[in-house]
PDB file of C-alpha atoms in Angstrom:
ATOM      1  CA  UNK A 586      81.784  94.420 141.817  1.00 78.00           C
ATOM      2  CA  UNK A 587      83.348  94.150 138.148  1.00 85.00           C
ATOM      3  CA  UNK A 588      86.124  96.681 139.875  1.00 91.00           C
ATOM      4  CA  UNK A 589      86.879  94.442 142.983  1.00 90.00           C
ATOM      5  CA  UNK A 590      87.276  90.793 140.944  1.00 91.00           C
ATOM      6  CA  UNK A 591      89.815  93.103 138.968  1.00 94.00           C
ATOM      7  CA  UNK A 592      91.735  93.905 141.583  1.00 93.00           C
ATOM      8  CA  UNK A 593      91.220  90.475 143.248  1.00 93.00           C
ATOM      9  CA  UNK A 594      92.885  88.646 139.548  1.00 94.00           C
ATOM     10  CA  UNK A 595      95.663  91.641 140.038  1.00 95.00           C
ATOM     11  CA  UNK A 596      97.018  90.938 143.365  1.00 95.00           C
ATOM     12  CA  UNK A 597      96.664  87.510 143.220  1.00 95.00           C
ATOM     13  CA  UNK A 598      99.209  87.655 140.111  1.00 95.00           C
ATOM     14  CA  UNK A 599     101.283  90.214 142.533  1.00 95.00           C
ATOM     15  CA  UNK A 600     101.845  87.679 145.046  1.00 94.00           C
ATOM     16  CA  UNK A 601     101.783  84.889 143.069  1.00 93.00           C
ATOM     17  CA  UNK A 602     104.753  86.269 141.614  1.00 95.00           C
ATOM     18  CA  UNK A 603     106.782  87.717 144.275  1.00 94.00           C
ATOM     19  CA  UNK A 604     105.941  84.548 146.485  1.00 92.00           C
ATOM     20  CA  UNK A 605     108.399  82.682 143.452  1.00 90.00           C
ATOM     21  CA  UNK A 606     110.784  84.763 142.903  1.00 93.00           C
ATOM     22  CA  UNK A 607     111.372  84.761 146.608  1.00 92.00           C
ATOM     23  CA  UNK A 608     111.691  80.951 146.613  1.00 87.00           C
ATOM     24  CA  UNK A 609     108.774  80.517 149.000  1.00 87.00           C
ATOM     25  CA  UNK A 610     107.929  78.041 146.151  1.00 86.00           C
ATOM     26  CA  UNK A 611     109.633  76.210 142.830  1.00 84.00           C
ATOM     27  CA  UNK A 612     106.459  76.108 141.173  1.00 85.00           C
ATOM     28  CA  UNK A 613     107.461  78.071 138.353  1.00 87.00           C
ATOM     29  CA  UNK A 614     105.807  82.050 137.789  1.00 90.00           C
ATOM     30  CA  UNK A 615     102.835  81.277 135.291  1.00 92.00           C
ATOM     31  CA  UNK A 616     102.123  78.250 137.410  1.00 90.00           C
ATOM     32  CA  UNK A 617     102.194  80.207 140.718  1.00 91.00           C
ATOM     33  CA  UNK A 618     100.104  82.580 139.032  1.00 92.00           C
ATOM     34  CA  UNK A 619      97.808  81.144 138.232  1.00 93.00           C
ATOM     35  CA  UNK A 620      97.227  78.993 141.153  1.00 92.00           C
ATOM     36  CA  UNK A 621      96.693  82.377 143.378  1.00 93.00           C
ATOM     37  CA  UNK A 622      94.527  83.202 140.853  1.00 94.00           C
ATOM     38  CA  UNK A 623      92.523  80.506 141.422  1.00 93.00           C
ATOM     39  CA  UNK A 624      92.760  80.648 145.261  1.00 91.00           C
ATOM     40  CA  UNK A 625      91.396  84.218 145.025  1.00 93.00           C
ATOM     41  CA  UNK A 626      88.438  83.617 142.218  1.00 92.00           C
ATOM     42  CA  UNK A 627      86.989  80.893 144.977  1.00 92.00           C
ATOM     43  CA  UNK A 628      87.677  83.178 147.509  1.00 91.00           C
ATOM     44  CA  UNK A 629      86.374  86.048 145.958  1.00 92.00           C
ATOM     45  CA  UNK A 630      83.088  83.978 145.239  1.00 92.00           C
ATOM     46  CA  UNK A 631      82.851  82.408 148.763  1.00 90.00           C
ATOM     47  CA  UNK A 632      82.707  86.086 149.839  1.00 90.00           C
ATOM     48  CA  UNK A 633      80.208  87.085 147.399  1.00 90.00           C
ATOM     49  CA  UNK A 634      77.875  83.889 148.531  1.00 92.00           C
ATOM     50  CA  UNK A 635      78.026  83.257 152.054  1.00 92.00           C
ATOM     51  CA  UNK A 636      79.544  87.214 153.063  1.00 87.00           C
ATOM     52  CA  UNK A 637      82.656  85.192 154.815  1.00 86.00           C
ATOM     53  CA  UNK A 638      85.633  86.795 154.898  1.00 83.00           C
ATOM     54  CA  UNK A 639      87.708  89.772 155.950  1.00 82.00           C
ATOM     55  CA  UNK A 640      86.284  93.363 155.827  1.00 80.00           C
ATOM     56  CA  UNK A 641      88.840  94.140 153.142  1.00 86.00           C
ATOM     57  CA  UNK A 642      88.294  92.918 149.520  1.00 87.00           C
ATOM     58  CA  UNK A 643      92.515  93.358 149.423  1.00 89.00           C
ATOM     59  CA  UNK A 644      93.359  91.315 152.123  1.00 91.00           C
ATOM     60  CA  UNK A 645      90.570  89.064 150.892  1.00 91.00           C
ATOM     61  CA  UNK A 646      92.977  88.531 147.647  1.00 91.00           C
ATOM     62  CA  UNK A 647      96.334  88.779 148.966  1.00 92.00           C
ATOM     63  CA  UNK A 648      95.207  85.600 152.217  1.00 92.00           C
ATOM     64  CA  UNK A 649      93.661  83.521 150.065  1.00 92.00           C
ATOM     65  CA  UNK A 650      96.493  84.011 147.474  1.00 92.00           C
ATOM     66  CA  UNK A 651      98.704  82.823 149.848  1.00 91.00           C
ATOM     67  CA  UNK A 652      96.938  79.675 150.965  1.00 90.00           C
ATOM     68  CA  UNK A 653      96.498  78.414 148.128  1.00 91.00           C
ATOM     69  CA  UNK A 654     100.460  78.654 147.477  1.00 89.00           C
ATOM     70  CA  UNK A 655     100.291  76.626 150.783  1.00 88.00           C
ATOM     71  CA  UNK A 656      97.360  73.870 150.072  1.00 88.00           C
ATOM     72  CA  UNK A 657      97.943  73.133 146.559  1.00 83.00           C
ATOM     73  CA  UNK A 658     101.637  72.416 145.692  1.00 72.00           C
ATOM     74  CA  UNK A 659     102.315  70.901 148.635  1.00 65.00           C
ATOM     75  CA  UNK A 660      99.571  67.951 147.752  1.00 59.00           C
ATOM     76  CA  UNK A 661     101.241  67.103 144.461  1.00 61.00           C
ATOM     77  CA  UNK A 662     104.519  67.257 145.674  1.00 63.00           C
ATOM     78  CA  UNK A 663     106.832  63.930 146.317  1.00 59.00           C
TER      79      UNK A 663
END
């Protein structure tokens, strides 16, 4: 388990990353970051609670990663 939320916090900086310095947002990188960070941690606990979720702990990461890129900025946004 200690293995997977590794790898969950890792790829969720991967993509954070990548997802801004392809311009899919203007966030900034340590706030991108750390919002897929975030995205993943509840993801990765949702998971752990209720078993939903993808068969893959890696897709798991890189989905939820990427949804919360989608959900969050775009609330605070003008």
């Amino acid at each position: 388990m200690f293995l997977t939320l590794f790898g969950t916090i890792v790829i969720a900086g991967i993509v954070g990353y990548i997802a801004e310095r392809s311009n899919f947002t203007q966030n900034g990188i340590l706030p991108s970051i750390i919002i897929c960070i975030g995205g993943a941690f509840l993801f990765f606990f949702l998971r752990l609670m209720f078993g939903v979720g993808f068969s893959s702990p890696g897709w798991n990461a890189i989905l939820s990663s990427i949804g919360a890129l989608i959900i969050v900025p775009t609330r605070w946004r003008r």
